[in-house]
Amino acid sequence: MNKTQPSIDTLAVWAGEDEYLLQGATQVPVVHSVSYGYDDTEQWLRVALGQEPGHIYSRNTNPTVQVFEEKVRLLEGAEAATSASTGMGIISSVLFTFLSPGDRIVSIKDTYGGTNKIFTEFLPRFQIEVTLCDTTDHEAIEAEVSKGCTILYLESPTNPTVKIIDIQRLVRAGHKAGAIVIVDNTFATPINQNPLQLGADLVLHSATKFLGGHADALGGIVCGPKSLVEQVFHFREINGATLHPMAAYLLLRGMKTLHLRIRQQNENALEIARFLESHPKIERVFYPGLESHENHSIARRQMSGFGGVMSFTLKEESFDAVSKLLGRLQYAHSAANLGAVETVVGPPATTSHVECTPEEREAMGIPESLIRYSVGIENPQDLIADLSQALG
Ligand SMILES: *Cc1c(COP(=O)(O)O)cnc(C)c1O
C-alpha cells in the first residue's frame, strides 16, 4: 500500500488485510479453527503472555476477526479496536468493563432500545446510578455531567427520531468531570462522522447495520485508545460474546463497498426526505439533512453526510394507517433492521423499541404512528414512485 495516508475509500477496500492473505490468496480466509497449535512451547508461552503476536483460542482472538477489527480501527483513525458478537454484545461489554457499584452514568433518553434496557433494567441492579436526560437538552446534560459521572454515553444520530447532539460540546463537559465519553456511531458510520476526532474516548458500532450493509451478519465493535480497548477486550474474552469468523468475513466483504453505499444512501435519503416533507399526507419528517430539522446546524458541523435513516409520521394518526402504508410498499422490507442495501421500513413498536411498552415509548417521545425508513442503494426515483403510490 502507498505510504502516504490513503483516503477512507481506499482504506475501506484495502485496510487491514495484507498480513492475513494466505499463500497468494487475494481475499482474507475464514479461519474456522477453535485453537492454534505450537510446536515450540516457548513460543506458545510468549503468545499466551501477549509478548508476541499470534492466536491461542478463538474465543479470545481469531485471524478473520482480527482483520475486521483492523479495518474498522483504520477507518475510525483509532489506536485499537475490539469486536463482539453483536452491537449489544459490545455495548454491554463496554459498560460492564468500566462501571462498578456506586458509579454513575449519564446518557440520553433516545439511545437504542436495547441500550436503554441495560440502563433501566440491568445497571440499577448493580447499584449503578443511571441518569437519562432529554436528548437535545445540552444544558441539562452538562448540568448532570458536572455533578460527576464515570461514563457519559452518547448516540448521534439517534434511533428512531434521528436527533442530533453536539458531540464536541458534550465531550468538553464529560472530560471536565473526568468521565469516559462513549459515542454509538452506528447511524453515521466513519464515512459520515468521526467521534474520536470530535474528542470522544470510545466510538462503537452495531456492525450489523451499515458497516456490514447486507443484513446477513451480526457484529459489534469498539475503537479508541489501547489503554481502554484492552480492558474491554479482556472482559469480552471472558464473557464470551465473541464475533464469529464467518460473520467477520461477511462484515469485511460488506465493508469493501462502505463508502459507495453510504454516499448513495446519503443522496437517496435527502431526496426522499424532501419529497416526503412536501407530501400532503405526511405530518412530519425527521432527517438531519433537512433545514427543518431542529439540530440541522450541528449536523452540518459535525457530519460530512446525513446518513441513510429518516423517520416520519402520517397525518392520519393510527397504527392501521401505518400498517396499510407498509403493506403497499414494493421496494422496502418491513423488518427490524436498518443500514442494508435494500430499503427497510418499520415502526419502532416492532423494531428499535420492541422491548419497551407503549407507555415507555411515549415517555421517550416516540409517537406510535412513527415510521422508520432506512434507505437502500436503489434508484431514488423508484423509491419515490413507490412511496408515492403507497401514500396515494
Ligand atoms: C441495532 C443497534 C444496536 C444494537 O446492535 P445489534 O447488532 O442488533 O446488537 C445498537 N445501537 C444502534 C444505534 C443500533 O441501531
mmCIF file of C-alpha atoms and ligand atoms in Angstrom:
data_model
loop_
_atom_site.group_PDB
_atom_site.id
_atom_site.type_symbol
_atom_site.label_atom_id
_atom_site.label_comp_id
_atom_site.label_asym_id
_atom_site.label_seq_id
_atom_site.Cartn_x
_atom_site.Cartn_y
_atom_site.Cartn_z
ATOM 1 C CA MET A 1 0.000 0.000 0.000
ATOM 2 C CA ASN A 2 1.056 3.594 -0.672
ATOM 3 C CA LYS A 3 2.982 5.135 2.217
ATOM 4 C CA THR A 4 1.042 8.434 2.072
ATOM 5 C CA GLN A 5 -2.154 8.413 4.154
ATOM 6 C CA PRO A 6 -4.776 6.864 1.845
ATOM 7 C CA SER A 7 -8.338 8.212 1.716
ATOM 8 C CA ILE A 8 -11.142 6.467 3.589
ATOM 9 C CA ASP A 9 -12.397 4.982 0.284
ATOM 10 C CA THR A 10 -9.107 3.192 -0.262
ATOM 11 C CA LEU A 11 -8.959 2.112 3.379
ATOM 12 C CA ALA A 12 -12.427 0.531 3.119
ATOM 13 C CA VAL A 13 -11.148 -1.660 0.294
ATOM 14 C CA TRP A 14 -7.601 -2.474 1.413
ATOM 15 C CA ALA A 15 -7.042 -1.744 5.089
ATOM 16 C CA GLY A 16 -6.069 -4.467 7.497
ATOM 17 C CA GLU A 17 -5.804 -7.307 5.010
ATOM 18 C CA ASP A 18 -2.146 -7.633 3.861
ATOM 19 C CA GLU A 19 -0.866 -9.591 6.762
ATOM 20 C CA TYR A 20 -3.564 -12.249 6.596
ATOM 21 C CA LEU A 21 -3.634 -13.115 2.896
ATOM 22 C CA LEU A 22 -2.678 -16.773 2.642
ATOM 23 C CA GLN A 23 -0.362 -18.288 0.013
ATOM 24 C CA GLY A 24 -1.110 -15.620 -2.574
ATOM 25 C CA ALA A 25 -4.872 -15.511 -1.965
ATOM 26 C CA THR A 26 -6.276 -12.057 -2.688
ATOM 27 C CA GLN A 27 -9.081 -12.499 -0.156
ATOM 28 C CA VAL A 28 -8.972 -12.973 3.604
ATOM 29 C CA PRO A 29 -9.625 -16.586 4.668
ATOM 30 C CA VAL A 30 -12.379 -17.591 7.095
ATOM 31 C CA VAL A 31 -10.370 -19.284 9.813
ATOM 32 C CA HIS A 32 -12.750 -21.756 11.421
ATOM 33 C CA SER A 33 -10.156 -23.154 13.805
ATOM 34 C CA VAL A 34 -11.025 -23.070 17.521
ATOM 35 C CA SER A 35 -7.391 -23.272 18.610
ATOM 36 C CA TYR A 36 -3.879 -22.709 17.267
ATOM 37 C CA GLY A 37 -1.089 -25.255 17.640
ATOM 38 C CA TYR A 38 2.554 -24.624 18.580
ATOM 39 C CA ASP A 39 5.484 -26.990 18.115
ATOM 40 C CA ASP A 40 7.590 -24.602 20.138
ATOM 41 C CA THR A 41 6.257 -24.457 23.707
ATOM 42 C CA GLU A 42 8.410 -21.419 24.466
ATOM 43 C CA GLN A 43 6.747 -19.516 21.602
ATOM 44 C CA TRP A 44 3.299 -20.732 22.728
ATOM 45 C CA LEU A 45 4.006 -19.255 26.129
ATOM 46 C CA ARG A 46 5.177 -15.926 24.692
ATOM 47 C CA VAL A 47 1.986 -15.665 22.581
ATOM 48 C CA ALA A 48 -0.153 -16.643 25.563
ATOM 49 C CA LEU A 49 1.507 -13.934 27.649
ATOM 50 C CA GLY A 50 0.982 -11.366 24.894
ATOM 51 C CA GLN A 51 4.734 -10.910 24.362
ATOM 52 C CA GLU A 52 4.459 -11.983 20.717
ATOM 53 C CA PRO A 53 1.584 -11.649 18.215
ATOM 54 C CA GLY A 54 -0.392 -14.801 17.492
ATOM 55 C CA HIS A 55 -3.544 -16.681 18.408
ATOM 56 C CA ILE A 56 -4.271 -19.215 21.126
ATOM 57 C CA TYR A 57 -8.002 -19.842 21.216
ATOM 58 C CA SER A 58 -10.757 -18.290 19.079
ATOM 59 C CA ARG A 59 -12.902 -17.039 21.970
ATOM 60 C CA ASN A 60 -10.040 -14.609 22.599
ATOM 61 C CA THR A 61 -8.709 -13.820 19.129
ATOM 62 C CA ASN A 62 -9.116 -15.160 15.596
ATOM 63 C CA PRO A 63 -7.346 -14.105 12.363
ATOM 64 C CA THR A 64 -10.512 -13.298 10.362
ATOM 65 C CA VAL A 65 -11.994 -11.381 13.289
ATOM 66 C CA GLN A 66 -8.708 -9.524 13.674
ATOM 67 C CA VAL A 67 -8.795 -8.302 10.066
ATOM 68 C CA PHE A 68 -12.322 -6.968 10.607
ATOM 69 C CA GLU A 69 -11.183 -5.126 13.750
ATOM 70 C CA GLU A 70 -8.176 -3.731 11.925
ATOM 71 C CA LYS A 71 -10.253 -2.374 9.031
ATOM 72 C CA VAL A 72 -12.723 -0.578 11.309
ATOM 73 C CA ARG A 73 -9.867 0.694 13.501
ATOM 74 C CA LEU A 74 -8.188 2.310 10.488
ATOM 75 C CA LEU A 75 -11.476 3.787 9.224
ATOM 76 C CA GLU A 76 -12.127 5.344 12.638
ATOM 77 C CA GLY A 77 -8.497 6.509 12.926
ATOM 78 C CA ALA A 78 -8.145 4.757 16.301
ATOM 79 C CA GLU A 79 -5.214 3.245 18.133
ATOM 80 C CA ALA A 80 -7.049 -0.023 18.920
ATOM 81 C CA ALA A 81 -10.289 -1.899 18.278
ATOM 82 C CA THR A 82 -12.047 -4.948 19.662
ATOM 83 C CA SER A 83 -15.209 -6.676 18.492
ATOM 84 C CA ALA A 84 -18.147 -8.667 19.833
ATOM 85 C CA SER A 85 -20.834 -10.977 18.500
ATOM 86 C CA THR A 86 -23.431 -8.172 18.193
ATOM 87 C CA GLY A 87 -23.797 -4.454 18.744
ATOM 88 C CA MET A 88 -25.398 -5.146 22.118
ATOM 89 C CA GLY A 89 -22.523 -7.536 22.878
ATOM 90 C CA ILE A 90 -20.028 -4.704 22.533
ATOM 91 C CA ILE A 91 -22.233 -2.118 24.270
ATOM 92 C CA SER A 92 -22.794 -4.340 27.311
ATOM 93 C CA SER A 93 -19.111 -5.335 27.362
ATOM 94 C CA VAL A 94 -18.052 -1.683 27.348
ATOM 95 C CA LEU A 95 -20.489 -0.723 30.108
ATOM 96 C CA PHE A 96 -19.669 -3.658 32.383
ATOM 97 C CA THR A 97 -15.932 -3.127 31.827
ATOM 98 C CA PHE A 98 -15.929 0.415 33.172
ATOM 99 C CA LEU A 99 -18.820 0.558 35.658
ATOM 100 C CA SER A 100 -18.748 -0.658 39.273
ATOM 101 C CA PRO A 101 -21.291 -0.461 42.102
ATOM 102 C CA GLY A 102 -21.613 3.130 43.311
ATOM 103 C CA ASP A 103 -20.689 4.612 39.922
ATOM 104 C CA ARG A 104 -22.898 6.925 37.934
ATOM 105 C CA ILE A 105 -23.560 7.062 34.193
ATOM 106 C CA VAL A 106 -25.185 9.945 32.332
ATOM 107 C CA SER A 107 -26.865 9.376 28.986
ATOM 108 C CA ILE A 108 -29.809 10.425 26.830
ATOM 109 C CA LYS A 109 -33.388 9.181 26.617
ATOM 110 C CA ASP A 110 -33.139 8.317 22.908
ATOM 111 C CA THR A 111 -30.455 5.652 22.927
ATOM 112 C CA TYR A 112 -31.105 2.414 21.023
ATOM 113 C CA GLY A 113 -33.854 0.344 22.704
ATOM 114 C CA GLY A 114 -31.505 -2.407 23.891
ATOM 115 C CA THR A 115 -29.048 0.113 25.324
ATOM 116 C CA ASN A 116 -31.947 1.793 27.115
ATOM 117 C CA LYS A 117 -32.879 -1.588 28.627
ATOM 118 C CA ILE A 118 -29.357 -2.006 30.040
ATOM 119 C CA PHE A 119 -29.650 1.462 31.564
ATOM 120 C CA THR A 120 -33.092 0.990 33.083
ATOM 121 C CA GLU A 121 -33.270 -2.725 33.876
ATOM 122 C CA PHE A 122 -29.757 -4.081 34.453
ATOM 123 C CA LEU A 123 -27.358 -1.376 35.655
ATOM 124 C CA PRO A 124 -29.579 -0.361 38.617
ATOM 125 C CA ARG A 125 -29.415 -3.975 39.879
ATOM 126 C CA PHE A 126 -25.685 -3.447 40.367
ATOM 127 C CA GLN A 127 -26.160 -0.189 42.296
ATOM 128 C CA ILE A 128 -25.081 1.881 39.315
ATOM 129 C CA GLU A 129 -26.918 5.182 39.124
ATOM 130 C CA VAL A 130 -28.268 5.987 35.671
ATOM 131 C CA THR A 131 -29.384 9.493 34.695
ATOM 132 C CA LEU A 132 -31.096 9.835 31.308
ATOM 133 C CA CYS A 133 -31.502 13.385 30.021
ATOM 134 C CA ASP A 134 -33.690 14.837 27.284
ATOM 135 C CA THR A 135 -31.632 14.046 24.216
ATOM 136 C CA THR A 136 -31.205 17.519 22.750
ATOM 137 C CA ASP A 137 -31.183 19.480 26.035
ATOM 138 C CA HIS A 138 -27.445 20.155 26.082
ATOM 139 C CA GLU A 139 -27.623 22.341 29.193
ATOM 140 C CA ALA A 140 -29.387 19.616 31.175
ATOM 141 C CA ILE A 141 -26.798 17.035 30.083
ATOM 142 C CA GLU A 142 -23.930 19.385 31.034
ATOM 143 C CA ALA A 143 -25.514 20.048 34.423
ATOM 144 C CA GLU A 144 -25.901 16.326 35.171
ATOM 145 C CA VAL A 145 -22.382 15.537 33.968
ATOM 146 C CA SER A 146 -20.884 18.279 36.144
ATOM 147 C CA LYS A 147 -22.297 16.513 39.230
ATOM 148 C CA GLY A 148 -19.807 13.744 38.449
ATOM 149 C CA CYS A 149 -20.031 10.509 36.450
ATOM 150 C CA THR A 150 -17.823 7.633 35.314
ATOM 151 C CA ILE A 151 -19.303 7.475 31.812
ATOM 152 C CA LEU A 152 -21.053 9.918 29.519
ATOM 153 C CA TYR A 153 -22.774 7.743 26.905
ATOM 154 C CA LEU A 154 -23.968 9.387 23.681
ATOM 155 C CA GLU A 155 -25.577 8.348 20.422
ATOM 156 C CA SER A 156 -25.972 10.630 17.374
ATOM 157 C CA PRO A 157 -27.955 10.459 15.171
ATOM 158 C CA THR A 158 -30.411 8.630 17.415
ATOM 159 C CA ASN A 159 -32.790 5.825 16.688
ATOM 160 C CA PRO A 160 -35.605 6.246 15.524
ATOM 161 C CA THR A 161 -36.275 10.017 15.609
ATOM 162 C CA VAL A 162 -32.818 10.845 14.201
ATOM 163 C CA LYS A 163 -31.962 13.510 16.779
ATOM 164 C CA ILE A 164 -28.514 15.129 16.686
ATOM 165 C CA ILE A 165 -26.375 16.043 19.671
ATOM 166 C CA ASP A 166 -23.314 18.265 19.709
ATOM 167 C CA ILE A 167 -20.571 15.726 20.393
ATOM 168 C CA GLN A 168 -17.703 18.205 20.740
ATOM 169 C CA ARG A 169 -19.609 20.306 23.263
ATOM 170 C CA LEU A 170 -20.575 17.340 25.423
ATOM 171 C CA VAL A 171 -17.081 15.831 25.208
ATOM 172 C CA ARG A 172 -15.798 19.040 26.847
ATOM 173 C CA ALA A 173 -18.349 18.657 29.656
ATOM 174 C CA GLY A 174 -17.543 14.951 30.062
ATOM 175 C CA HIS A 175 -13.802 15.444 30.237
ATOM 176 C CA LYS A 176 -14.158 18.288 32.728
ATOM 177 C CA ALA A 177 -15.947 15.809 35.001
ATOM 178 C CA GLY A 178 -13.300 13.128 34.363
ATOM 179 C CA ALA A 179 -15.763 10.843 32.536
ATOM 180 C CA ILE A 180 -15.085 8.392 29.712
ATOM 181 C CA VAL A 181 -17.104 9.701 26.745
ATOM 182 C CA ILE A 182 -18.566 6.959 24.537
ATOM 183 C CA VAL A 183 -20.397 7.526 21.237
ATOM 184 C CA ASP A 184 -22.563 4.997 19.386
ATOM 185 C CA ASN A 185 -21.730 5.855 15.751
ATOM 186 C CA THR A 186 -23.913 3.162 14.146
ATOM 187 C CA PHE A 187 -26.170 5.560 12.222
ATOM 188 C CA ALA A 188 -23.380 7.766 10.873
ATOM 189 C CA THR A 189 -20.571 5.279 10.148
ATOM 190 C CA PRO A 190 -16.958 6.517 9.893
ATOM 191 C CA ILE A 191 -17.783 7.808 6.399
ATOM 192 C CA ASN A 192 -20.166 10.464 7.770
ATOM 193 C CA GLN A 193 -18.837 11.184 11.273
ATOM 194 C CA ASN A 194 -15.685 10.634 13.337
ATOM 195 C CA PRO A 195 -16.457 10.907 17.071
ATOM 196 C CA LEU A 196 -12.793 10.306 18.008
ATOM 197 C CA GLN A 197 -11.788 13.385 16.008
ATOM 198 C CA LEU A 198 -14.538 15.262 17.855
ATOM 199 C CA GLY A 199 -12.805 14.280 21.102
ATOM 200 C CA ALA A 200 -14.723 11.184 22.242
ATOM 201 C CA ASP A 201 -12.767 8.458 24.057
ATOM 202 C CA LEU A 202 -14.514 5.457 22.558
ATOM 203 C CA VAL A 203 -16.605 5.020 19.415
ATOM 204 C CA LEU A 204 -18.751 1.926 18.952
ATOM 205 C CA HIS A 205 -20.930 0.360 16.275
ATOM 206 C CA SER A 206 -23.553 -2.213 15.664
ATOM 207 C CA ALA A 207 -21.680 -3.579 12.627
ATOM 208 C CA THR A 208 -24.906 -5.447 11.833
ATOM 209 C CA LYS A 209 -26.223 -2.265 10.241
ATOM 210 C CA PHE A 210 -24.288 -0.038 7.813
ATOM 211 C CA LEU A 211 -20.783 -1.475 8.287
ATOM 212 C CA GLY A 212 -21.845 -4.918 7.058
ATOM 213 C CA GLY A 213 -24.611 -3.380 4.967
ATOM 214 C CA HIS A 214 -26.108 -6.601 3.631
ATOM 215 C CA ALA A 215 -28.302 -7.722 6.545
ATOM 216 C CA ASP A 216 -26.630 -11.126 6.642
ATOM 217 C CA ALA A 217 -24.350 -10.939 9.690
ATOM 218 C CA LEU A 218 -24.452 -9.637 13.259
ATOM 219 C CA GLY A 219 -21.494 -7.913 14.894
ATOM 220 C CA GLY A 220 -20.295 -5.114 17.151
ATOM 221 C CA ILE A 221 -17.050 -3.190 17.536
ATOM 222 C CA VAL A 222 -15.476 -0.510 19.726
ATOM 223 C CA CYS A 223 -12.459 1.676 18.823
ATOM 224 C CA GLY A 224 -10.289 4.005 20.882
ATOM 225 C CA PRO A 225 -7.018 4.216 22.804
ATOM 226 C CA LYS A 226 -5.276 0.919 23.570
ATOM 227 C CA SER A 227 -5.448 1.518 27.327
ATOM 228 C CA LEU A 228 -9.276 1.477 27.255
ATOM 229 C CA VAL A 229 -9.854 -1.016 24.429
ATOM 230 C CA GLU A 230 -7.592 -3.593 26.104
ATOM 231 C CA GLN A 231 -9.828 -3.561 29.153
ATOM 232 C CA VAL A 232 -12.942 -4.114 27.037
ATOM 233 C CA PHE A 233 -11.169 -6.934 25.176
ATOM 234 C CA HIS A 234 -10.289 -8.603 28.448
ATOM 235 C CA PHE A 235 -13.893 -8.517 29.694
ATOM 236 C CA ARG A 236 -15.258 -9.679 26.310
ATOM 237 C CA GLU A 237 -12.812 -12.610 26.056
ATOM 238 C CA ILE A 238 -14.113 -13.759 29.431
ATOM 239 C CA ASN A 239 -17.843 -13.059 28.949
ATOM 240 C CA GLY A 240 -17.571 -14.952 25.657
ATOM 241 C CA ALA A 241 -19.628 -12.691 23.345
ATOM 242 C CA THR A 242 -17.102 -13.360 20.576
ATOM 243 C CA LEU A 243 -17.627 -12.377 16.945
ATOM 244 C CA HIS A 244 -17.860 -15.498 14.758
ATOM 245 C CA PRO A 245 -15.207 -15.722 11.989
ATOM 246 C CA MET A 246 -17.879 -16.317 9.329
ATOM 247 C CA ALA A 247 -19.712 -13.174 10.456
ATOM 248 C CA ALA A 248 -16.405 -11.285 10.488
ATOM 249 C CA TYR A 249 -15.814 -12.379 6.885
ATOM 250 C CA LEU A 250 -19.279 -11.245 5.763
ATOM 251 C CA LEU A 251 -18.849 -7.895 7.530
ATOM 252 C CA LEU A 252 -15.418 -7.454 5.929
ATOM 253 C CA ARG A 253 -16.783 -8.179 2.480
ATOM 254 C CA GLY A 254 -19.620 -5.732 3.044
ATOM 255 C CA MET A 255 -17.217 -3.056 4.205
ATOM 256 C CA LYS A 256 -15.337 -3.016 0.903
ATOM 257 C CA THR A 257 -18.230 -1.006 -0.554
ATOM 258 C CA LEU A 258 -18.990 1.018 2.589
ATOM 259 C CA HIS A 259 -18.012 4.382 1.088
ATOM 260 C CA LEU A 260 -20.031 3.778 -2.101
ATOM 261 C CA ARG A 261 -23.110 2.597 -0.227
ATOM 262 C CA ILE A 262 -23.076 5.411 2.306
ATOM 263 C CA ARG A 263 -22.696 8.088 -0.343
ATOM 264 C CA GLN A 264 -25.627 6.671 -2.315
ATOM 265 C CA GLN A 265 -27.696 6.340 0.856
ATOM 266 C CA ASN A 266 -26.885 9.938 1.880
ATOM 267 C CA GLU A 267 -28.061 11.192 -1.520
ATOM 268 C CA ASN A 268 -31.135 8.970 -1.668
ATOM 269 C CA ALA A 269 -32.217 9.862 1.856
ATOM 270 C CA LEU A 270 -32.007 13.625 1.299
ATOM 271 C CA GLU A 271 -34.000 13.395 -1.920
ATOM 272 C CA ILE A 272 -36.663 11.190 -0.327
ATOM 273 C CA ALA A 273 -36.855 13.288 2.846
ATOM 274 C CA ARG A 274 -37.525 16.381 0.714
ATOM 275 C CA PHE A 275 -40.209 14.510 -1.221
ATOM 276 C CA LEU A 276 -41.916 13.322 1.981
ATOM 277 C CA GLU A 277 -41.711 16.758 3.571
ATOM 278 C CA SER A 278 -43.746 18.239 0.717
ATOM 279 C CA HIS A 279 -46.306 15.398 0.616
ATOM 280 C CA PRO A 280 -49.835 16.333 1.802
ATOM 281 C CA LYS A 281 -50.352 13.082 3.739
ATOM 282 C CA ILE A 282 -47.155 13.425 5.781
ATOM 283 C CA GLU A 283 -47.262 15.193 9.122
ATOM 284 C CA ARG A 284 -43.547 15.436 9.900
ATOM 285 C CA VAL A 285 -40.235 14.199 8.572
ATOM 286 C CA PHE A 286 -37.237 13.683 10.840
ATOM 287 C CA TYR A 287 -33.970 13.822 8.878
ATOM 288 C CA PRO A 288 -30.859 15.778 9.926
ATOM 289 C CA GLY A 289 -30.178 16.843 6.329
ATOM 290 C CA LEU A 290 -33.408 18.873 6.191
ATOM 291 C CA GLU A 291 -33.230 22.579 7.071
ATOM 292 C CA SER A 292 -36.388 21.995 9.152
ATOM 293 C CA HIS A 293 -34.534 19.546 11.464
ATOM 294 C CA GLU A 294 -34.140 21.093 14.909
ATOM 295 C CA ASN A 295 -30.373 20.445 15.029
ATOM 296 C CA HIS A 296 -29.550 20.755 11.342
ATOM 297 C CA SER A 297 -26.746 23.258 12.051
ATOM 298 C CA ILE A 298 -24.990 20.876 14.478
ATOM 299 C CA ALA A 299 -25.358 18.070 11.932
ATOM 300 C CA ARG A 300 -23.791 20.249 9.238
ATOM 301 C CA ARG A 301 -20.853 20.990 11.510
ATOM 302 C CA GLN A 302 -20.033 17.501 12.747
ATOM 303 C CA MET A 303 -21.149 15.247 9.875
ATOM 304 C CA SER A 304 -19.953 15.048 6.286
ATOM 305 C CA GLY A 305 -23.188 13.320 5.208
ATOM 306 C CA PHE A 306 -26.515 12.909 6.966
ATOM 307 C CA GLY A 307 -26.939 9.145 6.697
ATOM 308 C CA GLY A 308 -29.500 6.764 5.263
ATOM 309 C CA VAL A 309 -32.101 6.728 8.042
ATOM 310 C CA MET A 310 -35.118 9.005 8.443
ATOM 311 C CA SER A 311 -38.450 8.701 10.136
ATOM 312 C CA PHE A 312 -41.821 10.289 9.511
ATOM 313 C CA THR A 313 -45.334 10.468 10.867
ATOM 314 C CA LEU A 314 -48.562 10.319 8.883
ATOM 315 C CA LYS A 315 -51.296 12.935 9.228
ATOM 316 C CA GLU A 316 -53.715 10.063 9.815
ATOM 317 C CA GLU A 317 -52.580 9.062 13.277
ATOM 318 C CA SER A 318 -53.315 5.360 13.618
ATOM 319 C CA PHE A 319 -51.343 2.149 13.651
ATOM 320 C CA ASP A 320 -53.787 0.924 10.997
ATOM 321 C CA ALA A 321 -52.696 3.679 8.578
ATOM 322 C CA VAL A 322 -49.076 2.717 9.248
ATOM 323 C CA SER A 323 -49.826 -0.969 8.541
ATOM 324 C CA LYS A 324 -51.618 -0.106 5.283
ATOM 325 C CA LEU A 325 -48.720 2.006 4.044
ATOM 326 C CA LEU A 326 -46.134 -0.637 4.867
ATOM 327 C CA GLY A 327 -48.249 -3.294 3.141
ATOM 328 C CA ARG A 328 -48.350 -1.270 -0.091
ATOM 329 C CA LEU A 329 -44.622 -0.592 -0.369
ATOM 330 C CA GLN A 330 -42.995 -2.689 -3.060
ATOM 331 C CA TYR A 331 -39.336 -1.742 -2.568
ATOM 332 C CA ALA A 332 -38.994 -1.992 1.203
ATOM 333 C CA HIS A 333 -38.721 -4.922 3.556
ATOM 334 C CA SER A 334 -40.962 -4.467 6.572
ATOM 335 C CA ALA A 335 -38.394 -5.690 9.058
ATOM 336 C CA ALA A 336 -36.477 -4.892 12.236
ATOM 337 C CA ASN A 337 -33.243 -3.777 10.651
ATOM 338 C CA LEU A 338 -31.599 -0.778 9.021
ATOM 339 C CA GLY A 339 -28.498 0.152 7.085
ATOM 340 C CA ALA A 340 -28.866 -2.527 4.418
ATOM 341 C CA VAL A 341 -28.526 -2.214 0.635
ATOM 342 C CA GLU A 342 -32.294 -2.800 0.431
ATOM 343 C CA THR A 343 -34.691 -0.197 1.819
ATOM 344 C CA VAL A 344 -36.129 -1.343 5.152
ATOM 345 C CA VAL A 345 -39.153 0.118 6.963
ATOM 346 C CA GLY A 346 -40.742 -0.457 10.309
ATOM 347 C CA PRO A 347 -42.498 1.197 13.224
ATOM 348 C CA PRO A 348 -40.458 1.474 16.478
ATOM 349 C CA ALA A 349 -43.094 -0.680 18.180
ATOM 350 C CA THR A 350 -41.794 -3.690 16.233
ATOM 351 C CA THR A 351 -38.175 -2.637 15.640
ATOM 352 C CA SER A 352 -35.798 -0.473 17.681
ATOM 353 C CA HIS A 353 -38.097 -0.192 20.724
ATOM 354 C CA VAL A 354 -39.824 -3.576 20.629
ATOM 355 C CA GLU A 355 -38.561 -4.211 24.176
ATOM 356 C CA CYS A 356 -40.482 -1.202 25.511
ATOM 357 C CA THR A 357 -44.140 -0.806 26.445
ATOM 358 C CA PRO A 358 -46.292 1.827 24.637
ATOM 359 C CA GLU A 359 -46.087 3.953 27.816
ATOM 360 C CA GLU A 360 -42.284 3.741 27.842
ATOM 361 C CA ARG A 361 -42.158 4.715 24.145
ATOM 362 C CA GLU A 362 -44.439 7.667 24.809
ATOM 363 C CA ALA A 363 -42.192 8.771 27.680
ATOM 364 C CA MET A 364 -39.256 8.627 25.239
ATOM 365 C CA GLY A 365 -41.127 10.868 22.797
ATOM 366 C CA ILE A 366 -41.661 8.180 20.170
ATOM 367 C CA PRO A 367 -45.120 8.542 18.538
ATOM 368 C CA GLU A 368 -46.964 5.269 17.809
ATOM 369 C CA SER A 369 -47.591 6.466 14.223
ATOM 370 C CA LEU A 370 -43.877 6.913 13.526
ATOM 371 C CA ILE A 371 -42.361 5.017 10.604
ATOM 372 C CA ARG A 372 -38.609 4.495 10.335
ATOM 373 C CA TYR A 373 -37.387 4.422 6.753
ATOM 374 C CA SER A 374 -33.844 3.180 6.142
ATOM 375 C CA VAL A 375 -32.973 3.964 2.572
ATOM 376 C CA GLY A 376 -31.098 1.401 0.498
ATOM 377 C CA ILE A 377 -28.954 1.887 -2.583
ATOM 378 C CA GLU A 378 -31.828 1.615 -5.083
ATOM 379 C CA ASN A 379 -32.521 4.375 -7.595
ATOM 380 C CA PRO A 380 -34.116 7.220 -5.594
ATOM 381 C CA GLN A 381 -36.743 7.895 -8.290
ATOM 382 C CA ASP A 382 -38.004 4.318 -7.991
ATOM 383 C CA LEU A 383 -38.250 4.681 -4.206
ATOM 384 C CA ILE A 384 -40.095 7.997 -4.520
ATOM 385 C CA ALA A 385 -42.526 6.464 -7.034
ATOM 386 C CA ASP A 386 -43.048 3.554 -4.638
ATOM 387 C CA LEU A 387 -43.748 5.839 -1.662
ATOM 388 C CA SER A 388 -45.984 7.973 -3.838
ATOM 389 C CA GLN A 389 -48.216 5.060 -4.889
ATOM 390 C CA ALA A 390 -48.273 3.675 -1.333
ATOM 391 C CA LEU A 391 -49.330 7.025 0.133
ATOM 392 C CA GLY A 392 -51.854 7.640 -2.642
HETATM 393 C C1 LIG B 1 -29.042 -2.104 16.147
HETATM 394 C C2 LIG B 1 -28.381 -1.131 17.008
HETATM 395 C C3 LIG B 1 -27.678 -1.538 18.156
HETATM 396 C C4 LIG B 1 -27.616 -2.990 18.586
HETATM 397 O O1 LIG B 1 -26.934 -3.763 17.645
HETATM 398 P P1 LIG B 1 -27.156 -5.355 17.470
HETATM 399 O O2 LIG B 1 -26.125 -5.704 16.463
HETATM 400 O O3 LIG B 1 -28.564 -5.550 16.987
HETATM 401 O O4 LIG B 1 -26.952 -5.972 18.798
HETATM 402 C C5 LIG B 1 -27.045 -0.569 18.895
HETATM 403 N N1 LIG B 1 -27.096 0.732 18.574
HETATM 404 C C6 LIG B 1 -27.780 1.168 17.481
HETATM 405 C C7 LIG B 1 -27.810 2.619 17.176
HETATM 406 C C8 LIG B 1 -28.443 0.256 16.664
HETATM 407 O O5 LIG B 1 -29.112 0.687 15.607
#
